[in-house]
Short mmCIF file of C-alpha atoms and ligand atoms in Angstrom, two decimals:
data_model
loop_
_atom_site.label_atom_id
_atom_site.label_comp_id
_atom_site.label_asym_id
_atom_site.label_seq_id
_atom_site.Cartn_x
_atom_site.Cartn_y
_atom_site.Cartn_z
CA UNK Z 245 0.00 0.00 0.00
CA UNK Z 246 1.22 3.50 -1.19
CA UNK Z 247 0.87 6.43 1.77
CA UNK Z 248 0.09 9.55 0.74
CA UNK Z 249 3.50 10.75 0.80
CA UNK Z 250 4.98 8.25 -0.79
CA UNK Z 251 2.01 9.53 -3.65
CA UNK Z 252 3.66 13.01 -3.30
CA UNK Z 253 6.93 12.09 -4.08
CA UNK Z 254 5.93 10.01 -7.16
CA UNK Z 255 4.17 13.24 -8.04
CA UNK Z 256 7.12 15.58 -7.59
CA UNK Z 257 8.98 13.33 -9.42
CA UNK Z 258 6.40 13.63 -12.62
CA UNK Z 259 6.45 16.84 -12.33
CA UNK Z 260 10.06 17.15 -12.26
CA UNK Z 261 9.95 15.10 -15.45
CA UNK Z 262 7.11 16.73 -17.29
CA UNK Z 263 7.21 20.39 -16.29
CA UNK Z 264 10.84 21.82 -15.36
CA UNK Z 265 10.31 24.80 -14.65
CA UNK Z 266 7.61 24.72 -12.13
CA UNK Z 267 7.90 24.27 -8.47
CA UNK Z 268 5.16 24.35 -6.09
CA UNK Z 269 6.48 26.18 -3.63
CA UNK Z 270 7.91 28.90 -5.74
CA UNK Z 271 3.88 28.60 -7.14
CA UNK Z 272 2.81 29.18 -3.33
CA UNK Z 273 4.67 32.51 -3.11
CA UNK Z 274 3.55 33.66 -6.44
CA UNK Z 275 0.53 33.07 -5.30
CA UNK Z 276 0.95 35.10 -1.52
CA UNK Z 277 2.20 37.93 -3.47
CA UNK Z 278 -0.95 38.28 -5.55
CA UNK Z 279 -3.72 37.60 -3.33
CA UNK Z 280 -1.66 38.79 -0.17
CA UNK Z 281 -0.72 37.13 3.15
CA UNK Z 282 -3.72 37.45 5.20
CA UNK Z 283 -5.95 35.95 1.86
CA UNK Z 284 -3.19 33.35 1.49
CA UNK Z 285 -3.61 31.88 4.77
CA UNK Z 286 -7.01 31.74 5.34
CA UNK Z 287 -7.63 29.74 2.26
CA UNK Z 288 -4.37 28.33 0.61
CA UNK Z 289 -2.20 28.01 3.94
CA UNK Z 290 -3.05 24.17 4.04
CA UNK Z 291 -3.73 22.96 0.37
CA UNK Z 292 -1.35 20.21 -1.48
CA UNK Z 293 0.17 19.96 -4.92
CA UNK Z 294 -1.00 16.64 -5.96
CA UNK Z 295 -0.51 16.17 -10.07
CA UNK Z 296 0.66 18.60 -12.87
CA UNK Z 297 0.07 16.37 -15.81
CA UNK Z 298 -0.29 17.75 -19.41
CA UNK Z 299 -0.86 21.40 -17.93
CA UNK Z 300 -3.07 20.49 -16.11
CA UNK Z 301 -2.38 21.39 -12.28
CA UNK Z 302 -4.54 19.08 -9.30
CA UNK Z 303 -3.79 20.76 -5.84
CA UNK Z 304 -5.98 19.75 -2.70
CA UNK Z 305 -7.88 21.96 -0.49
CA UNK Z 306 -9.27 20.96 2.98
CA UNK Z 307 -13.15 20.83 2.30
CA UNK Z 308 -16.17 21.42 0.63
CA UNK Z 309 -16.30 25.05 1.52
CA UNK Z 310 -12.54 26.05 1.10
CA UNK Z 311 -13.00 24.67 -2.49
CA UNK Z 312 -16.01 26.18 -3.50
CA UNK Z 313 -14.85 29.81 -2.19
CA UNK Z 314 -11.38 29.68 -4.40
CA UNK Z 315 -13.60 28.30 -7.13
CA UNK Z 316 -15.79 31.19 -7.30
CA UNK Z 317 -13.24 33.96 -5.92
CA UNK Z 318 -9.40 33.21 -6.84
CA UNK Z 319 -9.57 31.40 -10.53
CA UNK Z 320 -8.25 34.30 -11.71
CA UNK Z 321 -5.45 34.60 -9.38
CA UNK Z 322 -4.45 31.18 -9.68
CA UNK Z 323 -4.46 31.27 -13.36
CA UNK Z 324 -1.98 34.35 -13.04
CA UNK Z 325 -0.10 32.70 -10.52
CA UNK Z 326 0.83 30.09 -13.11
CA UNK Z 327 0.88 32.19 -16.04
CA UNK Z 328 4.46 33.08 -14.11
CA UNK Z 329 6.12 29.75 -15.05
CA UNK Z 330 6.50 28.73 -18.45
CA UNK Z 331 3.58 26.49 -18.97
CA UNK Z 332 1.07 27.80 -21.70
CA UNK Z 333 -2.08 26.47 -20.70
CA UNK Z 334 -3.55 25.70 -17.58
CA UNK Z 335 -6.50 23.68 -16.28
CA UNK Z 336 -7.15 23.68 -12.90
CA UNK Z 337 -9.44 21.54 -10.78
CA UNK Z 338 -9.30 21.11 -7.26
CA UNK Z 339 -10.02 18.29 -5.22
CA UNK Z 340 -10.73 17.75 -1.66
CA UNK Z 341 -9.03 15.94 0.76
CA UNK Z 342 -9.96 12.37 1.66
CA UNK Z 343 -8.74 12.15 4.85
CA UNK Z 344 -11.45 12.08 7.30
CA UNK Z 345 -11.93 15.16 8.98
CA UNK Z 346 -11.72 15.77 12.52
CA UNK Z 347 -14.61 16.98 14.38
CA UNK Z 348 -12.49 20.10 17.03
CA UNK Z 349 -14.81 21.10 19.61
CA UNK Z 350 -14.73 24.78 20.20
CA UNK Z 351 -13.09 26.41 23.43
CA UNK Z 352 -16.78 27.24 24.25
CA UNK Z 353 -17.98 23.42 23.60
CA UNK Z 354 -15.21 21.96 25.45
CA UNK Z 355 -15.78 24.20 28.48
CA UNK Z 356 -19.28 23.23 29.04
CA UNK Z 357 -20.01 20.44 26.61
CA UNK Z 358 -19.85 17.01 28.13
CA UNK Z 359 -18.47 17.67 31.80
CA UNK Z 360 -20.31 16.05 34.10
CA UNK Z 361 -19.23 14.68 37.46
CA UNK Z 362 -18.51 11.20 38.06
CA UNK Z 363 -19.76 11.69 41.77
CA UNK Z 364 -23.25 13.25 40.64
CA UNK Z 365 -24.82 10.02 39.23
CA UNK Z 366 -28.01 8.79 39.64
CA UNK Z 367 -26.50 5.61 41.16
CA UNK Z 368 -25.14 7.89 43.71
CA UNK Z 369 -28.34 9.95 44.19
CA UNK Z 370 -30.31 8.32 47.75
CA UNK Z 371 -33.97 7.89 46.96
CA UNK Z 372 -36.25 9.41 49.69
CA UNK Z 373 -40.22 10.40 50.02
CA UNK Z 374 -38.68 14.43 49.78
CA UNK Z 375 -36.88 14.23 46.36
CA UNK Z 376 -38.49 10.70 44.92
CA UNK Z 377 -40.81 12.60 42.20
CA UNK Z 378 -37.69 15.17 41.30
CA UNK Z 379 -35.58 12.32 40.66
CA UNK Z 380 -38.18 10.09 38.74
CA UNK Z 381 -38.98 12.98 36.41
CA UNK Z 382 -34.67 14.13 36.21
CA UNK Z 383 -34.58 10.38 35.51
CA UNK Z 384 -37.51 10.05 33.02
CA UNK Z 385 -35.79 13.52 31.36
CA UNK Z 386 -32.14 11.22 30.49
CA UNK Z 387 -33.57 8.38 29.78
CA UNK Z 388 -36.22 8.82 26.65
CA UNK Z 389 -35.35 9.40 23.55
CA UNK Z 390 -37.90 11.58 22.93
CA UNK Z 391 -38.62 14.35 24.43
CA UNK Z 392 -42.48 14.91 26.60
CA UNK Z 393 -43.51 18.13 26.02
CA UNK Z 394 -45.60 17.53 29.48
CA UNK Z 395 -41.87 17.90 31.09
CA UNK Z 396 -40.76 20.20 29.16
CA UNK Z 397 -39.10 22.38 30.88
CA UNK Z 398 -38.77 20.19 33.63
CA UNK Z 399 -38.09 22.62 36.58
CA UNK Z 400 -36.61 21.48 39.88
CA UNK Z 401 -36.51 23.60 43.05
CA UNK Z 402 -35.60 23.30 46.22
CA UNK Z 403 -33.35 24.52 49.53
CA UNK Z 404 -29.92 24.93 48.80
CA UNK Z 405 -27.83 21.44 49.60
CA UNK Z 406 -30.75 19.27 48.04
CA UNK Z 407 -29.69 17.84 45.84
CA UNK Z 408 -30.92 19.61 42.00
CA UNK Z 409 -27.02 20.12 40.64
CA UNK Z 410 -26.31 16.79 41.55
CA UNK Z 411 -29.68 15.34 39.68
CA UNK Z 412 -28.62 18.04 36.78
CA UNK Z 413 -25.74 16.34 36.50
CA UNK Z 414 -26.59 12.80 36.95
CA UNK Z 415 -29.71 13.76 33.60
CA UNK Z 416 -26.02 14.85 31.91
CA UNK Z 417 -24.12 11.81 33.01
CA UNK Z 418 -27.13 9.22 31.67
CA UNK Z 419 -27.69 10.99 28.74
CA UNK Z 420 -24.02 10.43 27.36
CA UNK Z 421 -24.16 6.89 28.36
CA UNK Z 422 -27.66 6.00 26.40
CA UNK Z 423 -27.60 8.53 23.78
CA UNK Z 424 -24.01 9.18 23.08
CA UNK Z 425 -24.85 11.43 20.30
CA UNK Z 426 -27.41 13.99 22.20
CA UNK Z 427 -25.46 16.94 23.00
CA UNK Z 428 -25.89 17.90 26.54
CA UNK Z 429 -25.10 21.58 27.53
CA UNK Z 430 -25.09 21.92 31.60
CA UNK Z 431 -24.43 25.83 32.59
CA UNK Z 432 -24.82 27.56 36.10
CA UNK Z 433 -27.04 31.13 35.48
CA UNK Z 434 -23.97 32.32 36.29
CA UNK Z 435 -21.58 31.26 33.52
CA UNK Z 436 -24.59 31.76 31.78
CA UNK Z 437 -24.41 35.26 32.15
CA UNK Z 438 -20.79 35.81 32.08
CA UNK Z 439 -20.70 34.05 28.81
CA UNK Z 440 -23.68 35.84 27.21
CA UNK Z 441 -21.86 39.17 28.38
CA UNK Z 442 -18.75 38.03 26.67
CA UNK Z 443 -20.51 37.29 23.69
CA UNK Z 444 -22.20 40.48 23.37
CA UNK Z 445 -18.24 42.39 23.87
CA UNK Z 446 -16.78 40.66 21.48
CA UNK Z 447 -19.73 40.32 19.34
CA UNK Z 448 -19.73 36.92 18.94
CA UNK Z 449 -22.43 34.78 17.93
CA UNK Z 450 -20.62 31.81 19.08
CA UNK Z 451 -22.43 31.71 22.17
CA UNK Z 452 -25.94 31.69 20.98
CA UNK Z 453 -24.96 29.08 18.16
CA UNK Z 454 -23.92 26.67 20.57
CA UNK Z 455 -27.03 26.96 22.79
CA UNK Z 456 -29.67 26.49 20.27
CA UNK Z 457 -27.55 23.91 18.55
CA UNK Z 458 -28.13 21.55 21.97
CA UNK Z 459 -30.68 18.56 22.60
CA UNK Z 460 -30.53 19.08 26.43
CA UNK Z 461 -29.84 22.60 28.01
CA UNK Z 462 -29.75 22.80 32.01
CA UNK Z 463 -29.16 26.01 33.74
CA UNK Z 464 -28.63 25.71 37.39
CA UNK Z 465 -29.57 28.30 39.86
CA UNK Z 466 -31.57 30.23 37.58
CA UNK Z 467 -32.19 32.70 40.40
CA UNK Z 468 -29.35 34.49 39.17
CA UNK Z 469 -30.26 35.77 35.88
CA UNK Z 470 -33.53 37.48 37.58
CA UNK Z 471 -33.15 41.57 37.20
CA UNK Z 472 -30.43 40.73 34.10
CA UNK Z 473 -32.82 41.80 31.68
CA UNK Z 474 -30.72 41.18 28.57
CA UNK Z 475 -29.45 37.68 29.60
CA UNK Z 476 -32.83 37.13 30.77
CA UNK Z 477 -34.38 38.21 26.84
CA UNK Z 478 -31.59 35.71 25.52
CA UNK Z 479 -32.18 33.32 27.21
CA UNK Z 480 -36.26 34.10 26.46
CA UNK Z 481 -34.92 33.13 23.06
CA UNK Z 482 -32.95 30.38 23.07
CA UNK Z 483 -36.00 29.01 25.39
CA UNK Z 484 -38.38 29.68 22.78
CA UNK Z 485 -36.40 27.52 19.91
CA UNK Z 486 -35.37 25.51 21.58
CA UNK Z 487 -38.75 24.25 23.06
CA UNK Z 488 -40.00 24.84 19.56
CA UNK Z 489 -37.59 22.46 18.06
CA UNK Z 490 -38.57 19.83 20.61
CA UNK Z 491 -35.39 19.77 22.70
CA UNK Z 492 -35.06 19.51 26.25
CA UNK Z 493 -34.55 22.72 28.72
CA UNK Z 494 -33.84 21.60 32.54
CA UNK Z 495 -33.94 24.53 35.33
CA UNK Z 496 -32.86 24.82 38.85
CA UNK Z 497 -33.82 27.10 41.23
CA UNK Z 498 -33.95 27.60 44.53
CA UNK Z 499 -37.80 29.03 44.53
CA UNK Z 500 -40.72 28.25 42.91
CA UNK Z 501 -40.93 30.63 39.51
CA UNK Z 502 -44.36 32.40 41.23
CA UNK Z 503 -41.42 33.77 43.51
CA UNK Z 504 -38.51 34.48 41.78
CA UNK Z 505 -38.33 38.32 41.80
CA UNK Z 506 -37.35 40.36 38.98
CA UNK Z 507 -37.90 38.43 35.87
CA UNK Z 508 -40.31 39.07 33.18
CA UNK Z 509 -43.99 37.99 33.59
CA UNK Z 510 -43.49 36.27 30.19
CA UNK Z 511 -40.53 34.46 31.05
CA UNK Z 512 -42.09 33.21 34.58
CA UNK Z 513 -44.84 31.86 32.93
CA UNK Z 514 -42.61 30.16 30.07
CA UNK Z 515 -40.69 28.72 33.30
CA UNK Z 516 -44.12 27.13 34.57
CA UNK Z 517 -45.01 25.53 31.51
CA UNK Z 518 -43.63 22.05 32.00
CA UNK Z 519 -43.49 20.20 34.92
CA UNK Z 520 -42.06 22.09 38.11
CA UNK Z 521 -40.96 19.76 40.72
CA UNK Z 522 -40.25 20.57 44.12
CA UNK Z 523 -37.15 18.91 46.62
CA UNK Z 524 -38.58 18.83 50.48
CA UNK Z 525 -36.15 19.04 53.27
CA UNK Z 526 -34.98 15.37 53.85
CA UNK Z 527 -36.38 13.27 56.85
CA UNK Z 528 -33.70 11.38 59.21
CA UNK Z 529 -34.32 8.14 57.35
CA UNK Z 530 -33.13 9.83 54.25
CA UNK Z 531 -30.02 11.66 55.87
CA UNK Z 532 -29.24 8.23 57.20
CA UNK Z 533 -29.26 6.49 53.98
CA UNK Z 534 -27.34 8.97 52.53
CA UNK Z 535 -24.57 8.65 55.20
CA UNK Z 536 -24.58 5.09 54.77
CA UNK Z 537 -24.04 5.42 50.88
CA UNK Z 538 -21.36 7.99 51.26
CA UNK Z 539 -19.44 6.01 53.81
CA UNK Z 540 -19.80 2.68 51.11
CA UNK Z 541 -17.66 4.77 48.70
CA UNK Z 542 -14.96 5.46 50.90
CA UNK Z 543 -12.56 3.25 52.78
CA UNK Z 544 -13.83 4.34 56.03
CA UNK Z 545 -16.24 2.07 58.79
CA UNK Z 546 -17.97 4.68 61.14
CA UNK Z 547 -20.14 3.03 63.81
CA UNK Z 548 -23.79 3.17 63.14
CA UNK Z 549 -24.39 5.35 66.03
CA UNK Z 550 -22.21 7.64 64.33
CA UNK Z 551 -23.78 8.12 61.49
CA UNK Z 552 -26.97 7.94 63.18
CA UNK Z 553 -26.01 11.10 65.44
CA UNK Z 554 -24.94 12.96 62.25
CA UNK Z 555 -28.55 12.23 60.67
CA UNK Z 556 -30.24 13.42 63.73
CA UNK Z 557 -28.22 16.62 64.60
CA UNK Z 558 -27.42 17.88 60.70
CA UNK Z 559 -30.72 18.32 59.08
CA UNK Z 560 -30.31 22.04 57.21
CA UNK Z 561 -28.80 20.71 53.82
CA UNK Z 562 -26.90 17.46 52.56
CA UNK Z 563 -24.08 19.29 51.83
CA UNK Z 564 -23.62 19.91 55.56
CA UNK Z 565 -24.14 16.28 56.42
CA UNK Z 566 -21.60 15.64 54.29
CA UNK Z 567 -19.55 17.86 55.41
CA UNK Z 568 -19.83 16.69 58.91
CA UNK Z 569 -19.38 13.48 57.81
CA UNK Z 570 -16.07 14.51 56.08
CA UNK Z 571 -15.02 16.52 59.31
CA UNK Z 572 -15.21 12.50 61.07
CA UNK Z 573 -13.28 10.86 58.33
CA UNK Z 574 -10.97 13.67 58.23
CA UNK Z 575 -10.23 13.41 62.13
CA UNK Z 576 -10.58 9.18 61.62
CA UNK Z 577 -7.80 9.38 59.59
CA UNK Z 578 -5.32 11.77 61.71
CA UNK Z 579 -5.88 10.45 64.97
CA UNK Z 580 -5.57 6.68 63.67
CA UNK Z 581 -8.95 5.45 66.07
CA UNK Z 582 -11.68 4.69 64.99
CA UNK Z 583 -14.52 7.51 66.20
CA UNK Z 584 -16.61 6.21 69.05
CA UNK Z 585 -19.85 8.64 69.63
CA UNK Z 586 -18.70 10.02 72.29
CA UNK Z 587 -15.39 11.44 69.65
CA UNK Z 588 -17.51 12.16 67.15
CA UNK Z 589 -19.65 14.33 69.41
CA UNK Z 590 -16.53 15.79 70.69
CA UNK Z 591 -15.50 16.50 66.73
CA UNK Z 592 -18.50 18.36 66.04
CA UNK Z 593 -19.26 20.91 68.90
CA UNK Z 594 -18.70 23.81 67.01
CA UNK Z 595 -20.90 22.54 64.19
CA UNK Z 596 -23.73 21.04 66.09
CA UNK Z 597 -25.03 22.45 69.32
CA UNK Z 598 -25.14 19.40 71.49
CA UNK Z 599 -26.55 19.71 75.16
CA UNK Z 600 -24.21 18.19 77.76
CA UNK Z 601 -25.17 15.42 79.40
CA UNK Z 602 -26.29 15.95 82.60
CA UNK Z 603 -28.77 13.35 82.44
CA UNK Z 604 -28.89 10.05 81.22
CA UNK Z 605 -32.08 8.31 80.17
CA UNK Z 606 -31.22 5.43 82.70
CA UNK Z 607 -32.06 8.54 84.95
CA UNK Z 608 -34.99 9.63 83.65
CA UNK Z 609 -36.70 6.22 83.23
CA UNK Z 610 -36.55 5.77 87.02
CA UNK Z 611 -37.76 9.58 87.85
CA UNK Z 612 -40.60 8.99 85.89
CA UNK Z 613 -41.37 5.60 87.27
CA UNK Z 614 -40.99 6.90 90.97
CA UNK Z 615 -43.30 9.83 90.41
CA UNK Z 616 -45.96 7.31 88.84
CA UNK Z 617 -45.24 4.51 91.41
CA UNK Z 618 -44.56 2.00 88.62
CA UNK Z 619 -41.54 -0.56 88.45
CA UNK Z 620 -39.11 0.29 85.29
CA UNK Z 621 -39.59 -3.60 84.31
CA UNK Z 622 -43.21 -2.66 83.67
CA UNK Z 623 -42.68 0.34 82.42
CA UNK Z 624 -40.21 -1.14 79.70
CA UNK Z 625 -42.71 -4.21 79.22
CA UNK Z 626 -45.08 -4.27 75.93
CA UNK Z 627 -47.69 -3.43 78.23
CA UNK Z 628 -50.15 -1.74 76.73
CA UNK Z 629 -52.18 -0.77 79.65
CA UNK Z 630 -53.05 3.30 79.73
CA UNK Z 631 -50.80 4.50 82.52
CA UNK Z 632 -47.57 2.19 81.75
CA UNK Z 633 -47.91 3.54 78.06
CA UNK Z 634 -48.61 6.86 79.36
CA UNK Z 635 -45.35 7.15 81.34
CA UNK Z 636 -43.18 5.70 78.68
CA UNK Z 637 -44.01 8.09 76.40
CA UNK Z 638 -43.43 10.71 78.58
CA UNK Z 639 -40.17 9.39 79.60
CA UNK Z 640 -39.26 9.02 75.64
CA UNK Z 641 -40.24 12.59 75.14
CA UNK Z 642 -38.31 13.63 78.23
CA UNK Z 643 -35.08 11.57 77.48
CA UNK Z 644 -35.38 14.06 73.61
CA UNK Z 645 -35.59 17.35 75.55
CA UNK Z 646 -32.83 16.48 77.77
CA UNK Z 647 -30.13 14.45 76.07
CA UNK Z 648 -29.00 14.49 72.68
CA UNK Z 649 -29.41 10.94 71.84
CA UNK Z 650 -30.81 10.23 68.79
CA UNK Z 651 -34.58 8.95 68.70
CA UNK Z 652 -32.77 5.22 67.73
CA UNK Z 653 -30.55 5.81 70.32
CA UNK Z 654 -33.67 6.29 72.71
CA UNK Z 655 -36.03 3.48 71.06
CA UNK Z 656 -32.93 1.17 72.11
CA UNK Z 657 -33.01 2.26 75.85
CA UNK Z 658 -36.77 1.38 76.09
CA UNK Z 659 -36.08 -2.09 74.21
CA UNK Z 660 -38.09 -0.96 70.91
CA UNK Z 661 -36.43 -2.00 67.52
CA UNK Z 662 -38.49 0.57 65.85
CA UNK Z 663 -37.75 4.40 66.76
CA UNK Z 664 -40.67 5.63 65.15
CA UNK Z 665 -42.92 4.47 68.55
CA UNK Z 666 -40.11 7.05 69.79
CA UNK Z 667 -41.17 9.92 67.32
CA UNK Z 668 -44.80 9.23 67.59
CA UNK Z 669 -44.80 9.24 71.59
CA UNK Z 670 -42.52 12.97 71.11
CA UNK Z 671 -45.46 14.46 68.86
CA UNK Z 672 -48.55 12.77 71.10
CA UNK Z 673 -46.59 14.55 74.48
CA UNK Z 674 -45.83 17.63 73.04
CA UNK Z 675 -49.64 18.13 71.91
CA UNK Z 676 -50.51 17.23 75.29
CA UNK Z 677 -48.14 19.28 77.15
CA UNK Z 678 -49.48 21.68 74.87
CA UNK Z 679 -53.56 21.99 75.44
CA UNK Z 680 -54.17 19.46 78.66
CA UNK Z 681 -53.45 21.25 81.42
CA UNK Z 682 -53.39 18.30 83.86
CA UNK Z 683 -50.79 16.53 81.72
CA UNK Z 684 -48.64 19.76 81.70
CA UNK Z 685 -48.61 19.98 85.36
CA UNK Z 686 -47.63 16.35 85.72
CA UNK Z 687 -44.63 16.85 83.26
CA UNK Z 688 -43.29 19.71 84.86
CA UNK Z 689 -43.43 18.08 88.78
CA UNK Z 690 -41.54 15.68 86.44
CA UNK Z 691 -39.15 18.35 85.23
CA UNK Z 692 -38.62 19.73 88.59
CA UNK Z 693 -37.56 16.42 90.23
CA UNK Z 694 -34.92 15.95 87.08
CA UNK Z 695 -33.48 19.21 88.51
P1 LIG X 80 -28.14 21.90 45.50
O1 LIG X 80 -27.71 22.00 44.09
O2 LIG X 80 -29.60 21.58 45.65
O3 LIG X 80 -27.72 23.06 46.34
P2 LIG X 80 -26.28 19.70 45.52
O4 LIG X 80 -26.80 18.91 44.37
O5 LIG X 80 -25.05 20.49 45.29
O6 LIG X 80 -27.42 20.62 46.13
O7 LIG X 80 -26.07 18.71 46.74
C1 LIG X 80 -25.18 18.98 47.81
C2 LIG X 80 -24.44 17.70 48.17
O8 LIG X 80 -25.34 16.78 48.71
C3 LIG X 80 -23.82 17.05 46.95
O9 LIG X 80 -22.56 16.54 47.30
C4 LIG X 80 -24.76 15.91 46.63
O10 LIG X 80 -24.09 14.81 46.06
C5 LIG X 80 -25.33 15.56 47.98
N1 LIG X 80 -26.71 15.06 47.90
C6 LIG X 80 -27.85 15.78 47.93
N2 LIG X 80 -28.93 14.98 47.87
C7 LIG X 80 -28.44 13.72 47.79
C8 LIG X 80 -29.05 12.43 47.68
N3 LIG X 80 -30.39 12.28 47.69
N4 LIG X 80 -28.26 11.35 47.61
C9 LIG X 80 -26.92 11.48 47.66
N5 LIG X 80 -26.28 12.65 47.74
C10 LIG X 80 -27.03 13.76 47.81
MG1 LIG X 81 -26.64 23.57 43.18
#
């Protein structure tokens, strides 16, 4: 098999042969000095001699376009360029390239085309009652082909440290797995803005090519273009065609659009169209799960009771579980021990305000059994008779308001497996302390002999 150079050569050597006193690269400058640098290198800079046969000269451009453009435009010049040598009569033809071309992503495309956190996958993502309809529909989103106009745009909001970049990115992450050939665009509302503003200084329609040319566009936080009114009509726009030419638009924000401030009626309303999902603040069971898968991907064993403290005392945002989680591993790892409650409630005083001990439930159980002249046995029995029930609920409710344990911490200490018969007996006191007077009085006699 010939290479292509080895085809050059054979040519040079023809041409050597048939036409003397031509030479390609002397036909390159004469060229340059007729149609001038800057017109040189934009459309000659990369072209090939490939045959000079019979006056007739075969040269290669790059593509389609290249060759069309000196077709119609630099003939002429060409034809004077080898009017210069002493060849009478010249036919040219050009041809393109065969080599395949490769595909370069733009600096813009490469930034935000395609990057999409290995950590953020749906595999990752810890299925709870608070986010189990955002992540069905984020999940229904990557995985059709097709696009349902009923969730289109799909809209996710919720608290900060809910999860919605981590399900944006996870819709990314599928997508390129199943449908390798969707282009995915994922953009904060704050590179979005940056990079329309950039656009519009250097007058660039880069930008706005690459957003309508996507299948999926997700712009997180969108909270931030609100009282940006130009980024805001852009990205009007782009919504429009982009919803008109059936692709996907995913949003993030942390309101529902009714609230977001500062943002055209027209656009709010656009925002609402589709299917606007809310994330709820997660429940312990949730936190918990999510502790347990974060601790699977690491190296690290914490004790259950651990993690169990984190899920009861960190319940603002995931990121701050996780962070508290991090803060145990971190001090797991430098101290060489492996983090007993008692350490990890040492590790996270500053984060989480924990009361100190002055009671333990041991303590409680037997106030509250001396004040209603029970035995603790019965008392911790399955008894269901009224006044054993009664006081074990309010020593449950007691042992929350004056420890930190965690409700499975507690449900252990009365012998119950489950901890909800913890939370339940909590709520039931608390109403009761609440509006029955009597019951108040007997849990603050109660209160008073706890000192
Ligand atoms: P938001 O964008 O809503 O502010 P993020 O998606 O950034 O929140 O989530 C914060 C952190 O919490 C991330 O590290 C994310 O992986 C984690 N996280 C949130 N929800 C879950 C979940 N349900 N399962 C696993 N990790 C979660
Ligand atoms: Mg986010």
């Amino acid at each position: 098999m010939t290479t292509v150079l080895e085809n050059q050569a054979e040519n040079i050597i023809s041409l050597e042969k048939e036409q003397r006193g031509f030479s390609w690269n002397n036909f390159l400058d004469s060229l340059k000095s007729i149609v001038g640098e800057r017109l040189f290198n934009n459309w000659f800079i990369s072209c090939h001699f490939i045959t000079l046969r019979a006056n007739h000269l075969t040269f290669s451009v790059k593509n389609k376009f290249i060759r069309k453009w000196v077709e119609d435009n630099y003939k002429s010049y060409i034809m004077t360029a080898c009017n210069k040598f002493d060849i009478k009569t010249f036919e040219i033809s050009l041809q393109e390239e065969n080599l395949p071309e490769i595909k370069v992503k733009s600096k813009l495309e490469q930034d935000n085309l395609s990057q999409f956190d290995d950590k953020y996958t749906f595999k990752n993502f810890v299925v709870g009652s608070s986010n189990e309809i955002a992540h069905a529909a984020a999940f229904s989103v990557a995985d059709s082909e097709y696009v349902n106009k009923r969730s289109n745009p799909l809209f996710l909001y919720g608290n900060v440290g809910l999860g919605k970049t981590h399900l944006l990115h996870a819709i990314g992450h599928y997508t390129q797995q199943k449908f390798p050939s969707k282009r995915v665009l994922y953009m904060s509302a704050e590179k979005f803005v940056q990079s329309f503003v950039n656009a519009l200084m250097n007058n660039s329609s880069q930008f706005r090519n690459l957003l309508r040319s996507v299948d999926i566009l997700m712009i997180d936080d969108i909270q931030f273009i609100c009282g940006k009114n130009k980024t805001q009509e852009e990205f009007f726009n782009t919504f429009n065609i982009l919803l008109e030419n059936s692709k996907q638009i995913v949003i993030s924000c942390d309101k529902p659009p009714s609230y977001l401030d500062k943002i055209e009626e027209r656009l709010k309303s656009r925002l609402a169209w589709g299917l606007t999902v809310d994330i709820h603040e997660t429940n312990y069971e949730l936190r918990l799960g999510i502790l347990k898968s974060k601790i699977q991907h690491t190296k690290y064993k914490i004790q259950d009771d651990v993690l169990e403290f984190l899920a009861e005392n960190i319940s603002s945002s995931v990121r701050e579980l996780e962070g508290g989680l991090n803060k145990i591993i971190m001090y797991a790892d430098l101290l060489k021990v492996s983090i007993t409650l008692d350490v990890a409630k040492n590790i996270m005083k500053d984060v989480i305000n924990i009361k100190h001990e002055k009671l333990s439930i041991d303590e409680i159980q037997t106030k509250v059994c001396n004040y209603y002249k029970i035995s603790l046995k019965d008392m911790l029995s399955v008894s269901r008779k009224r006044s054993l029930v009664r006081a074990r609920q309010i020593s449950m409710y007691l042992a929350k308001q004056f420890t930190s344990y965690s409700l499975i911490q507690i449900s252990r200490q009365f012998d119950r497996k489950d901890h909800t018969t913890v939370l339940h007996a909590i709520q039931l006191i608390k109403t009761l302390y609440a509006n029955d007077e009597n019951m108040k009085q007997q849990i603050d006699d109660i209160i008073d002999l706890l000192g």
